[in-house]
Every structure is written in structure tokens, then in C-alpha cells.
PDB file of C-alpha atoms and ligand atoms in Angstrom:
ATOM      1  CA  MET V 226      -7.550  22.004  18.024  1.00 52.00           C
ATOM      2  CA  LYS V 227      -9.603  24.828  17.106  1.00 54.00           C
ATOM      3  CA  LYS V 228      -7.368  28.065  16.940  1.00 57.00           C
ATOM      4  CA  LYS V 229      -8.667  30.165  14.692  1.00 63.00           C
ATOM      5  CA  GLY V 230      -7.103  32.534  11.391  1.00 69.00           C
ATOM      6  CA  VAL V 231      -5.967  30.104   8.386  1.00 82.00           C
ATOM      7  CA  GLN V 232      -8.247  29.335   5.699  1.00 92.00           C
ATOM      8  CA  LEU V 233      -7.779  25.718   5.171  1.00 95.00           C
ATOM      9  CA  ILE V 234     -10.565  25.319   2.485  1.00 96.00           C
ATOM     10  CA  LYS V 235     -10.213  27.393  -0.965  1.00 94.00           C
ATOM     11  CA  ASP V 236     -11.544  26.919  -4.190  1.00 94.00           C
ATOM     12  CA  GLY V 237     -13.401  22.765  -2.933  1.00 94.00           C
ATOM     13  CA  ARG V 238      -9.774  21.129  -1.857  1.00 97.00           C
ATOM     14  CA  ARG V 239      -8.531  20.879   1.111  1.00 98.00           C
ATOM     15  CA  ILE V 240      -4.836  22.945   2.373  1.00 95.00           C
ATOM     16  CA  ASP V 241      -3.038  19.735   1.001  1.00 97.00           C
ATOM     17  CA  GLY V 242      -5.326  19.696  -2.418  1.00 97.00           C
ATOM     18  CA  ARG V 243      -7.816  16.563  -1.523  1.00 98.00           C
ATOM     19  CA  ALA V 244     -11.046  16.883  -1.567  1.00 98.00           C
ATOM     20  CA  PHE V 245     -13.132  16.619   0.903  1.00 98.00           C
ATOM     21  CA  ASP V 246     -14.069  12.816   1.686  1.00 98.00           C
ATOM     22  CA  GLU V 247      -9.939  12.077   0.101  1.00 98.00           C
ATOM     23  CA  LEU V 248      -7.480   9.704   2.289  1.00 98.00           C
ATOM     24  CA  ARG V 249      -4.263  10.435   1.844  1.00 98.00           C
ATOM     25  CA  PRO V 250      -2.104   7.651  -0.014  1.00 98.00           C
ATOM     26  CA  ILE V 251      -1.265   4.274   2.323  1.00 98.00           C
ATOM     27  CA  ARG V 252       1.339   1.924   2.335  1.00 98.00           C
ATOM     28  CA  ILE V 253       1.144  -1.299   4.136  1.00 98.00           C
ATOM     29  CA  GLU V 254       3.792  -3.881   4.529  1.00 98.00           C
ATOM     30  CA  VAL V 255       3.305  -6.848   6.774  1.00 98.00           C
ATOM     31  CA  GLY V 256       6.231  -8.766   8.894  1.00 97.00           C
ATOM     32  CA  VAL V 257       8.965  -6.238   8.918  1.00 98.00           C
ATOM     33  CA  LEU V 258       9.869  -7.302  11.944  1.00 98.00           C
ATOM     34  CA  LYS V 259      11.995 -10.681  12.451  1.00 97.00           C
ATOM     35  CA  ARG V 260      12.174 -10.920  16.234  1.00 98.00           C
ATOM     36  CA  ALA V 261       8.577  -9.781  16.284  1.00 98.00           C
ATOM     37  CA  ASP V 262       6.048 -12.495  16.177  1.00 98.00           C
ATOM     38  CA  GLY V 263       2.910 -10.793  14.263  1.00 98.00           C
ATOM     39  CA  SER V 264       4.368  -6.987  12.731  1.00 98.00           C
ATOM     40  CA  CYS V 265       3.114  -4.473  10.338  1.00 98.00           C
ATOM     41  CA  TYR V 266       4.240  -1.246   9.047  1.00 98.00           C
ATOM     42  CA  PHE V 267       1.958   1.711   7.993  1.00 99.00           C
ATOM     43  CA  GLU V 268       2.360   4.979   6.114  1.00 98.00           C
ATOM     44  CA  LEU V 269      -0.975   7.355   6.289  1.00 98.00           C
ATOM     45  CA  GLY V 270       0.435  10.242   4.071  1.00 98.00           C
ATOM     46  CA  GLU V 271       2.859  11.975   6.167  1.00 98.00           C
ATOM     47  CA  ASN V 272       2.059   9.101   9.408  1.00 98.00           C
ATOM     48  CA  LYS V 273       4.429   6.204   9.669  1.00 98.00           C
ATOM     49  CA  VAL V 274       3.976   3.414  12.138  1.00 99.00           C
ATOM     50  CA  ILE V 275       4.975   0.454  12.776  1.00 98.00           C
ATOM     51  CA  ALA V 276       3.154  -2.531  15.010  1.00 99.00           C
ATOM     52  CA  ALA V 277       4.315  -5.494  17.064  1.00 99.00           C
ATOM     53  CA  VAL V 278       2.527  -8.195  18.513  1.00 98.00           C
ATOM     54  CA  TYR V 279       4.596 -10.699  20.828  1.00 98.00           C
ATOM     55  CA  GLY V 280       2.724 -13.886  22.468  1.00 95.00           C
ATOM     56  CA  PRO V 281       0.008 -15.396  23.990  1.00 98.00           C
ATOM     57  CA  ARG V 282       2.988 -15.346  26.427  1.00 97.00           C
ATOM     58  CA  GLU V 283       3.070 -16.001  30.122  1.00 96.00           C
ATOM     59  CA  LEU V 284       1.558 -13.371  32.153  1.00 96.00           C
ATOM     60  CA  HIS V 285       3.799 -12.810  34.997  1.00 94.00           C
ATOM     61  CA  PRO V 286       3.273 -11.242  37.379  1.00 95.00           C
ATOM     62  CA  ARG V 287       0.621 -14.474  37.954  1.00 95.00           C
ATOM     63  CA  HIS V 288      -1.817 -12.886  40.311  1.00 96.00           C
ATOM     64  CA  ILE V 289      -2.970 -10.292  37.265  1.00 95.00           C
ATOM     65  CA  GLN V 290      -3.240 -13.404  34.499  1.00 97.00           C
ATOM     66  CA  ASP V 291      -6.964 -13.802  34.043  1.00 97.00           C
ATOM     67  CA  ALA V 292      -7.374 -18.119  34.077  1.00 97.00           C
ATOM     68  CA  LYS V 293     -10.595 -17.908  31.168  1.00 98.00           C
ATOM     69  CA  ARG V 294      -8.392 -15.395  28.378  1.00 98.00           C
ATOM     70  CA  ALA V 295      -5.826 -14.014  27.435  1.00 98.00           C
ATOM     71  CA  ILE V 296      -5.042  -9.794  28.301  1.00 98.00           C
ATOM     72  CA  ILE V 297      -4.194  -7.664  25.506  1.00 98.00           C
ATOM     73  CA  GLN V 298      -1.751  -5.053  26.449  1.00 98.00           C
ATOM     74  CA  TYR V 299      -1.394  -2.190  23.934  1.00 98.00           C
ATOM     75  CA  ARG V 300       1.168   0.318  24.451  1.00 98.00           C
ATOM     76  CA  TYR V 301       0.906   3.141  21.918  1.00 98.00           C
ATOM     77  CA  ASN V 302       4.501   5.370  21.708  1.00 98.00           C
ATOM     78  CA  MET V 303       5.840   8.426  20.075  1.00 98.00           C
ATOM     79  CA  ALA V 304       9.141   9.102  19.243  1.00 98.00           C
ATOM     80  CA  PRO V 305      11.170  12.084  20.281  1.00 97.00           C
ATOM     81  CA  PHE V 306      11.958  12.670  16.447  1.00 98.00           C
ATOM     82  CA  SER V 307       8.702  11.890  15.287  1.00 98.00           C
ATOM     83  CA  VAL V 308       7.005  15.682  15.635  1.00 96.00           C
ATOM     84  CA  ASP V 309       7.951  18.786  15.005  1.00 93.00           C
ATOM     85  CA  GLU V 310       9.415  19.571  18.173  1.00 93.00           C
ATOM     86  CA  ARG V 311      11.447  16.872  19.611  1.00 95.00           C
ATOM     87  CA  LYS V 312       9.078  15.356  22.374  1.00 95.00           C
ATOM     88  CA  ARG V 313       9.725  14.322  26.246  1.00 96.00           C
ATOM     89  CA  PRO V 314      10.279  10.511  25.707  1.00 96.00           C
ATOM     90  CA  GLY V 315       8.316   7.637  27.902  1.00 95.00           C
ATOM     91  CA  PRO V 316       4.674   7.782  28.583  1.00 96.00           C
ATOM     92  CA  ASP V 317       2.117  10.443  28.898  1.00 97.00           C
ATOM     93  CA  ARG V 318      -1.521  11.443  29.057  1.00 98.00           C
ATOM     94  CA  ARG V 319      -2.275  11.369  26.071  1.00 98.00           C
ATOM     95  CA  SER V 320      -0.256   8.053  24.823  1.00 98.00           C
ATOM     96  CA  ILE V 321      -1.925   6.518  27.244  1.00 98.00           C
ATOM     97  CA  GLU V 322      -5.358   7.263  26.658  1.00 98.00           C
ATOM     98  CA  ILE V 323      -5.013   6.105  22.837  1.00 98.00           C
ATOM     99  CA  SER V 324      -2.855   3.000  24.455  1.00 98.00           C
ATOM    100  CA  LYS V 325      -6.139   2.152  26.216  1.00 98.00           C
ATOM    101  CA  VAL V 326      -9.166   3.244  23.262  1.00 98.00           C
ATOM    102  CA  SER V 327      -6.934   1.338  21.049  1.00 98.00           C
ATOM    103  CA  ARG V 328      -6.651  -1.844  23.330  1.00 98.00           C
ATOM    104  CA  GLU V 329     -10.800  -1.345  23.813  1.00 98.00           C
ATOM    105  CA  ALA V 330     -10.973  -0.836  19.496  1.00 98.00           C
ATOM    106  CA  LEU V 331      -9.361  -4.422  19.059  1.00 98.00           C
ATOM    107  CA  GLU V 332     -10.253  -6.556  21.904  1.00 98.00           C
ATOM    108  CA  PRO V 333     -14.224  -7.395  20.795  1.00 98.00           C
ATOM    109  CA  VAL V 334     -12.679  -9.127  17.042  1.00 98.00           C
ATOM    110  CA  ILE V 335      -9.614 -10.887  19.099  1.00 98.00           C
ATOM    111  CA  MET V 336     -10.524 -14.519  20.146  1.00 98.00           C
ATOM    112  CA  THR V 337      -8.579 -14.138  24.317  1.00 98.00           C
ATOM    113  CA  GLU V 338     -10.270 -17.612  25.543  1.00 98.00           C
ATOM    114  CA  PHE V 339      -8.826 -19.701  23.231  1.00 98.00           C
ATOM    115  CA  TYR V 340      -5.453 -18.186  25.359  1.00 98.00           C
ATOM    116  CA  PRO V 341      -6.029 -18.359  29.201  1.00 97.00           C
ATOM    117  CA  ARG V 342      -3.456 -16.797  31.314  1.00 97.00           C
ATOM    118  CA  THR V 343      -1.508 -15.193  28.968  1.00 98.00           C
ATOM    119  CA  THR V 344      -0.736 -12.261  27.247  1.00 98.00           C
ATOM    120  CA  ILE V 345      -0.813 -10.282  23.574  1.00 98.00           C
ATOM    121  CA  ASP V 346       0.929  -7.870  23.714  1.00 98.00           C
ATOM    122  CA  VAL V 347       1.067  -5.419  20.747  1.00 98.00           C
ATOM    123  CA  PHE V 348       3.522  -2.135  20.516  1.00 98.00           C
ATOM    124  CA  VAL V 349       2.910   0.708  18.422  1.00 99.00           C
ATOM    125  CA  GLU V 350       6.024   3.285  17.797  1.00 98.00           C
ATOM    126  CA  VAL V 351       5.244   5.818  15.640  1.00 98.00           C
ATOM    127  CA  LEU V 352       7.991   6.895  13.286  1.00 98.00           C
ATOM    128  CA  GLN V 353       6.182  10.293  12.274  1.00 98.00           C
ATOM    129  CA  SER V 354       3.596  12.414  12.895  1.00 98.00           C
ATOM    130  CA  ASP V 355       0.784  14.265  11.274  1.00 98.00           C
ATOM    131  CA  ALA V 356      -2.401  13.619  12.775  1.00 98.00           C
ATOM    132  CA  GLY V 357      -4.358  10.208  12.590  1.00 98.00           C
ATOM    133  CA  THR V 358      -1.206   8.498  14.658  1.00 98.00           C
ATOM    134  CA  ARG V 359      -3.855   6.532  16.661  1.00 98.00           C
ATOM    135  CA  THR V 360      -5.737   5.566  13.397  1.00 98.00           C
ATOM    136  CA  ALA V 361      -2.840   4.384  11.871  1.00 99.00           C
ATOM    137  CA  GLY V 362      -1.611   2.372  14.896  1.00 99.00           C
ATOM    138  CA  ILE V 363      -4.827   0.605  14.890  1.00 99.00           C
ATOM    139  CA  ASN V 364      -4.470  -0.220  11.175  1.00 99.00           C
ATOM    140  CA  ALA V 365      -1.147  -1.668  11.669  1.00 99.00           C
ATOM    141  CA  ALA V 366      -2.030  -3.471  15.355  1.00 99.00           C
ATOM    142  CA  SER V 367      -4.772  -5.549  14.086  1.00 98.00           C
ATOM    143  CA  VAL V 368      -2.462  -6.149  10.675  1.00 98.00           C
ATOM    144  CA  ALA V 369       0.604  -7.315  13.265  1.00 98.00           C
ATOM    145  CA  LEU V 370      -2.141  -9.102  15.209  1.00 98.00           C
ATOM    146  CA  ALA V 371      -3.055 -11.375  11.685  1.00 98.00           C
ATOM    147  CA  ASP V 372       0.737 -12.098  10.783  1.00 98.00           C
ATOM    148  CA  ALA V 373       1.397 -13.235  14.385  1.00 98.00           C
ATOM    149  CA  GLY V 374      -0.913 -15.967  13.816  1.00 97.00           C
ATOM    150  CA  ILE V 375      -3.763 -14.848  16.526  1.00 98.00           C
ATOM    151  CA  PRO V 376      -6.960 -15.738  15.838  1.00 98.00           C
ATOM    152  CA  MET V 377      -9.615 -13.208  15.851  1.00 98.00           C
ATOM    153  CA  ARG V 378     -12.990 -12.817  14.444  1.00 98.00           C
ATOM    154  CA  ASP V 379     -11.888 -10.253  11.620  1.00 98.00           C
ATOM    155  CA  LEU V 380      -9.964  -6.779  11.238  1.00 98.00           C
ATOM    156  CA  VAL V 381     -10.546  -4.224  13.006  1.00 98.00           C
ATOM    157  CA  THR V 382      -9.991  -0.753  10.476  1.00 99.00           C
ATOM    158  CA  SER V 383      -9.823   3.463  11.429  1.00 99.00           C
ATOM    159  CA  VAL V 384      -9.943   6.130  10.241  1.00 98.00           C
ATOM    160  CA  ALA V 385     -10.581  10.612  11.682  1.00 98.00           C
ATOM    161  CA  VAL V 386     -13.075  12.124  10.310  1.00 98.00           C
ATOM    162  CA  GLY V 387     -13.909  15.917  11.138  1.00 98.00           C
ATOM    163  CA  LYS V 388     -14.570  19.144  10.009  1.00 98.00           C
ATOM    164  CA  VAL V 389     -12.486  22.156   8.862  1.00 97.00           C
ATOM    165  CA  ASP V 390     -13.885  25.173   8.178  1.00 96.00           C
ATOM    166  CA  GLY V 391     -17.329  24.143   8.090  1.00 96.00           C
ATOM    167  CA  GLU V 392     -17.256  21.611   5.883  1.00 98.00           C
ATOM    168  CA  ILE V 393     -16.567  17.635   7.321  1.00 98.00           C
ATOM    169  CA  VAL V 394     -13.691  15.890   5.202  1.00 98.00           C
ATOM    170  CA  LEU V 395     -11.976  13.023   6.063  1.00 98.00           C
ATOM    171  CA  ASP V 396      -8.695  12.332   6.743  1.00 98.00           C
ATOM    172  CA  LEU V 397      -7.583  15.383   8.457  1.00 98.00           C
ATOM    173  CA  ASN V 398      -4.079  15.995   8.959  1.00 98.00           C
ATOM    174  CA  ALA V 399      -1.971  18.073  10.858  1.00 97.00           C
ATOM    175  CA  TYR V 400      -2.941  21.283   9.895  1.00 96.00           C
ATOM    176  CA  GLU V 401      -6.804  20.389   9.703  1.00 97.00           C
ATOM    177  CA  ASP V 402      -6.461  18.802  13.589  1.00 97.00           C
ATOM    178  CA  ASN V 403      -5.225  21.646  15.095  1.00 95.00           C
ATOM    179  CA  TYR V 404      -7.264  24.225  13.388  1.00 96.00           C
ATOM    180  CA  GLY V 405     -10.409  22.512  12.218  1.00 96.00           C
ATOM    181  CA  GLU V 406     -13.967  22.316  14.163  1.00 97.00           C
ATOM    182  CA  ALA V 407     -13.726  19.035  14.854  1.00 98.00           C
ATOM    183  CA  ASP V 408     -12.232  15.685  14.797  1.00 98.00           C
ATOM    184  CA  MET V 409     -13.604  12.345  15.616  1.00 98.00           C
ATOM    185  CA  PRO V 410     -11.356   9.501  15.073  1.00 98.00           C
ATOM    186  CA  ILE V 411     -13.591   6.106  14.294  1.00 98.00           C
ATOM    187  CA  ALA V 412     -12.311   2.125  14.433  1.00 98.00           C
ATOM    188  CA  MET V 413     -14.790  -0.614  12.938  1.00 98.00           C
ATOM    189  CA  ILE V 414     -15.518  -4.276  11.894  1.00 98.00           C
ATOM    190  CA  VAL V 415     -16.175  -3.207   8.926  1.00 98.00           C
ATOM    191  CA  ARG V 416     -18.288  -6.724   7.493  1.00 98.00           C
ATOM    192  CA  LYS V 417     -20.166  -6.225  10.979  1.00 98.00           C
ATOM    193  CA  ASN V 418     -20.914  -2.535  10.272  1.00 97.00           C
ATOM    194  CA  LYS V 419     -20.136  -2.118  14.116  1.00 98.00           C
ATOM    195  CA  ILE V 420     -18.228   0.857  15.676  1.00 98.00           C
ATOM    196  CA  THR V 421     -15.694   0.003  18.488  1.00 98.00           C
ATOM    197  CA  MET V 422     -13.971   3.347  18.905  1.00 98.00           C
ATOM    198  CA  MET V 423     -15.751   6.874  18.250  1.00 98.00           C
ATOM    199  CA  GLN V 424     -13.565   9.901  20.011  1.00 98.00           C
ATOM    200  CA  MET V 425     -14.181  13.401  19.369  1.00 97.00           C
ATOM    201  CA  ASP V 426     -12.519  15.990  19.819  1.00 97.00           C
ATOM    202  CA  GLY V 427     -14.154  19.721  18.875  1.00 97.00           C
ATOM    203  CA  LYS V 428     -17.884  19.870  18.019  1.00 96.00           C
ATOM    204  CA  MET V 429     -20.104  18.624  15.347  1.00 97.00           C
ATOM    205  CA  THR V 430     -23.720  18.710  15.157  1.00 98.00           C
ATOM    206  CA  LYS V 431     -26.133  15.540  15.394  1.00 97.00           C
ATOM    207  CA  ASP V 432     -26.454  16.203  11.379  1.00 98.00           C
ATOM    208  CA  GLU V 433     -22.415  16.322  10.305  1.00 98.00           C
ATOM    209  CA  ILE V 434     -22.477  13.263  12.898  1.00 98.00           C
ATOM    210  CA  LYS V 435     -24.151  11.273  10.338  1.00 98.00           C
ATOM    211  CA  LYS V 436     -22.760  12.577   7.591  1.00 98.00           C
ATOM    212  CA  ALA V 437     -19.374  12.029   8.844  1.00 98.00           C
ATOM    213  CA  LEU V 438     -20.304   8.821   9.891  1.00 98.00           C
ATOM    214  CA  LYS V 439     -21.007   8.001   6.926  1.00 98.00           C
ATOM    215  CA  LEU V 440     -17.356   8.981   5.444  1.00 98.00           C
ATOM    216  CA  ALA V 441     -15.777   7.281   7.738  1.00 98.00           C
ATOM    217  CA  LYS V 442     -17.482   3.990   6.733  1.00 98.00           C
ATOM    218  CA  LYS V 443     -16.761   3.944   3.549  1.00 98.00           C
ATOM    219  CA  ALA V 444     -12.814   5.045   3.875  1.00 98.00           C
ATOM    220  CA  CYS V 445     -12.876   2.155   6.908  1.00 98.00           C
ATOM    221  CA  GLU V 446     -14.098   0.018   3.918  1.00 98.00           C
ATOM    222  CA  LYS V 447     -10.955   0.842   1.343  1.00 98.00           C
ATOM    223  CA  ILE V 448      -8.356   0.102   4.563  1.00 98.00           C
ATOM    224  CA  TYR V 449     -10.006  -2.708   5.035  1.00 98.00           C
ATOM    225  CA  GLN V 450      -9.150  -4.194   1.047  1.00 98.00           C
ATOM    226  CA  LEU V 451      -5.943  -2.926   1.810  1.00 98.00           C
ATOM    227  CA  GLN V 452      -4.530  -4.452   4.452  1.00 98.00           C
ATOM    228  CA  ARG V 453      -6.738  -7.889   3.444  1.00 98.00           C
ATOM    229  CA  GLU V 454      -4.206  -6.992   0.270  1.00 98.00           C
ATOM    230  CA  ALA V 455      -1.174  -7.138   2.395  1.00 98.00           C
ATOM    231  CA  LEU V 456      -1.905  -9.758   4.082  1.00 98.00           C
ATOM    232  CA  ILE V 457      -2.447 -12.118   1.530  1.00 97.00           C
ATOM    233  CA  ALA V 458       0.574 -10.643  -0.872  1.00 96.00           C
ATOM    234  CA  LYS V 459       2.477 -11.448   2.399  1.00 94.00           C
ATOM    235  CA  TYR V 460       2.027 -15.053   2.227  1.00 91.00           C
ATOM    236  CA  SER V 461       1.443 -15.480  -1.157  1.00 90.00           C
ATOM    237  CA  GLU V 462       5.502 -14.605  -0.857  1.00 84.00           C
ATOM    238  CA  GLU V 463       5.902 -16.867   1.405  1.00 82.00           C
ATOM    239  CA  ILE V 464       4.276 -19.944   0.075  1.00 84.00           C
ATOM    240  CA  GLU V 465       6.421 -19.056  -2.711  1.00 83.00           C
ATOM    241  CA  ARG V 466       9.477 -18.659  -1.206  1.00 85.00           C
ATOM    242  CA  GLU V 467       8.798 -22.557   0.172  1.00 85.00           C
ATOM    243  CA  GLU V 468       8.058 -24.280  -2.944  1.00 86.00           C
ATOM    244  CA  GLN V 469      11.053 -22.513  -4.844  1.00 86.00           C
ATOM    245  CA  SER V 470      13.031 -23.295  -1.561  1.00 86.00           C
ATOM    246  CA  ASP V 471      11.585 -26.940  -2.054  1.00 85.00           C
ATOM    247  CA  GLU V 472      13.146 -27.497  -5.791  1.00 85.00           C
ATOM    248  CA  GLN V 473      16.331 -26.473  -4.565  1.00 84.00           C
ATOM    249  CA  SER V 474      16.355 -28.720  -1.965  1.00 84.00           C
ATOM    250  CA  ALA V 475      15.210 -31.583  -3.932  1.00 83.00           C
ATOM    251  CA  GLN V 476      17.311 -30.884  -6.784  1.00 83.00           C
ATOM    252  CA  TRP V 477      20.511 -30.927  -4.040  1.00 80.00           C
ATOM    253  CA  LEU V 478      19.192 -34.286  -3.130  1.00 79.00           C
ATOM    254  CA  LYS V 479      19.096 -35.554  -7.033  1.00 77.00           C
ATOM    255  CA  VAL V 480      23.060 -34.643  -6.861  1.00 61.00           C
TER     256      VAL V 480
HETATM  257  P1  ADP W 675      -4.148  11.771  16.808  1.00 73.26           P
HETATM  258  O1  ADP W 675      -2.025  11.465  15.921  1.00 73.26           O
HETATM  259  O2  ADP W 675      -4.325  10.039  16.582  1.00 73.26           O
HETATM  260  O3  ADP W 675      -4.234  12.154  15.895  1.00 73.26           O
HETATM  261  P2  ADP W 675      -3.873  13.832  18.272  1.00 73.26           P
HETATM  262  O4  ADP W 675      -5.480  14.052  17.230  1.00 73.26           O
HETATM  263  O5  ADP W 675      -4.178  14.061  20.066  1.00 73.26           O
HETATM  264  O6  ADP W 675      -3.428  12.518  17.745  1.00 73.26           O
HETATM  265  O7  ADP W 675      -2.530  14.685  17.822  1.00 73.26           O
HETATM  266  C1  ADP W 675      -2.187  14.704  16.732  1.00 73.26           C
HETATM  267  C2  ADP W 675      -0.935  15.418  16.468  1.00 73.26           C
HETATM  268  O8  ADP W 675      -0.619  16.627  17.113  1.00 73.26           O
HETATM  269  C3  ADP W 675      -0.368  14.352  16.036  1.00 73.26           C
HETATM  270  O9  ADP W 675      -0.097  13.656  14.882  1.00 73.26           O
HETATM  271  C4  ADP W 675       1.069  14.774  16.107  1.00 73.26           C
HETATM  272  O10 ADP W 675       1.905  15.412  14.739  1.00 73.26           O
HETATM  273  C5  ADP W 675       0.726  16.134  16.910  1.00 73.26           C
HETATM  274  N1  ADP W 675       1.101  16.118  17.845  1.00 73.26           N
HETATM  275  C6  ADP W 675       0.542  15.015  19.543  1.00 73.26           C
HETATM  276  N2  ADP W 675       1.064  15.261  20.341  1.00 73.26           N
HETATM  277  C7  ADP W 675       2.590  16.272  20.158  1.00 73.26           C
HETATM  278  C8  ADP W 675       3.767  16.476  21.283  1.00 73.26           C
HETATM  279  N3  ADP W 675       3.747  16.383  21.843  1.00 73.26           N
HETATM  280  N4  ADP W 675       4.263  16.967  20.245  1.00 73.26           N
HETATM  281  C9  ADP W 675       3.535  17.487  18.830  1.00 73.26           C
HETATM  282  N5  ADP W 675       3.193  17.675  18.659  1.00 73.26           N
HETATM  283  C10 ADP W 675       2.308  16.622  18.838  1.00 73.26           C
END
């Protein structure tokens, strides 16, 4: 962030041709991993992430169990090939921080009280990155938790907003993140208008933050719809497949 000397806005358009309030294209697929209890593939422009959810399952060692609720373990990991230059494998300060804030972003919607002494494990693997991977990861994890059948109050939705060449813009790409003035990732429960994660790298005035939050909220409403649609699509297809297979079994039995 904040390296100088690159023009990021020209004739009211951004470096990738987007308008200030325009999201990158989003693609969501639910249930992409057969061994996970729930999973989701989430694409946000050039970002590609997969979330896998396991549990609730018994937590070991026992002394870290909570007698009243499930604990959530969230691991954000960047593949070595997900960045321009190979990233050293394994956890680092950045991934530990992202795992923590992402877990805290999701915890308010998960009904952990239903599963004492257990763990719900969320793995987010970044396959390709172009800024916004933590937000893509939270969106994917939220859908994967629902796919795993974990009781939730609602989904959590996430997007980044920021400041580039003096303009408030939505969903920064890597250039904008590197050379812009500020990057502010947000996660929220859209229908409650409740923010569950808010971070800031850079500087914005109070009015700019207000404007950025408005932009983030509108974008989260759109992403929330896409998350819901992806879940509905998966389960509608599943019901259809089951009905077809029942029909086929009935045919077999007749013969
Ligand atoms: P986010 O991906 O959530 O926006 P950051 O703002 O920390 O998180 O990172 C912005 C982008 O910088 C990442 O999406 C990635 O493309 C790049 N990046 C982050 N860490 C590394 C790294 N260790 N090596 C190369 N590029 C990285």
C-alpha cells in the first residue's frame, strides 16, 4: 500500500476499467469437495479460494474443549503458487492475523451452543490472489458452513472498500491495494446491518469512511444474494437428482 507514482484513475475509470462502485465478477460453487462436510469455491475477479468445513467433531486435546459450546478453528492459507513470486509455504504473521479476524467475523452467526465440547474446523485455501483474499475467504467459508449444515443465524458477507487517487472505490485489486491510499476490508450480517469485521490499512477521513461503508453495504447486499442463490441452486439440483434416482429405482423394482 501507498507506493507512489502510479496513476490508478483515468477519465473516471479505474485501472481495470471498472467504475468506482463496481465489483469484480463473482462466481460461487457449493459442495465442490466430497470429503468435506461443507465446501465452497469462490472467485472474485482474479482471486480464487476454496473453503472446506469439517465438524462439528470431538475436540482434542480435551482440555481445550468448551463445556458450553463448540469452538471454531479457522485456517487461512495461501498456496505458494497463489502469488506473483513463490510464497514460502506455511503460516506467517499475516495468515495468523487473517485467520483470527475471519473467525471472529463468522462467530456471531454460528450457533456454537448446540455443540458443546466440539470443534468446527474451517480451512480456507487461496489458490490465486489479487487482493481481497480475506474477503473472498470469509464469503466462501460462510457458504461452506451452511453447506455443512451448521446451524447459523444468517450468512456473513464480506468486501473491501478503499481510497485510490483520492476517490472512494469498491473492491480493490492488487494494483489499487499496493499503490492506493487506503484499503478497508469489511464483513457484515447484511440483514441485521451489523459489522463483524472492519480493518483499515492506510488513512481516510471520517466522511470518507462513512461513504466507504455505504458502498460496502450496497455491495454486500449483492454478494449476499449471490451466496443465497448458490446455496439454493445446489440444493435444488440435489433434490432433483434424488427424485430422478427414486424414479429410476421404482422402474427397476417394476421390472
Ligand atoms: P487481501 O488478500 O485480503 O487483500 P492483503 O491486503 O494483505 O490481503 O494482500 C493483498 C494482496 O497482496 C494479496 O491478495 C496478494 O495478492 C498480495 N500478497 C499478500 N501476501 C503476499 C506475499 N507473501 N507474497 C506476494 N504477494 C502477497
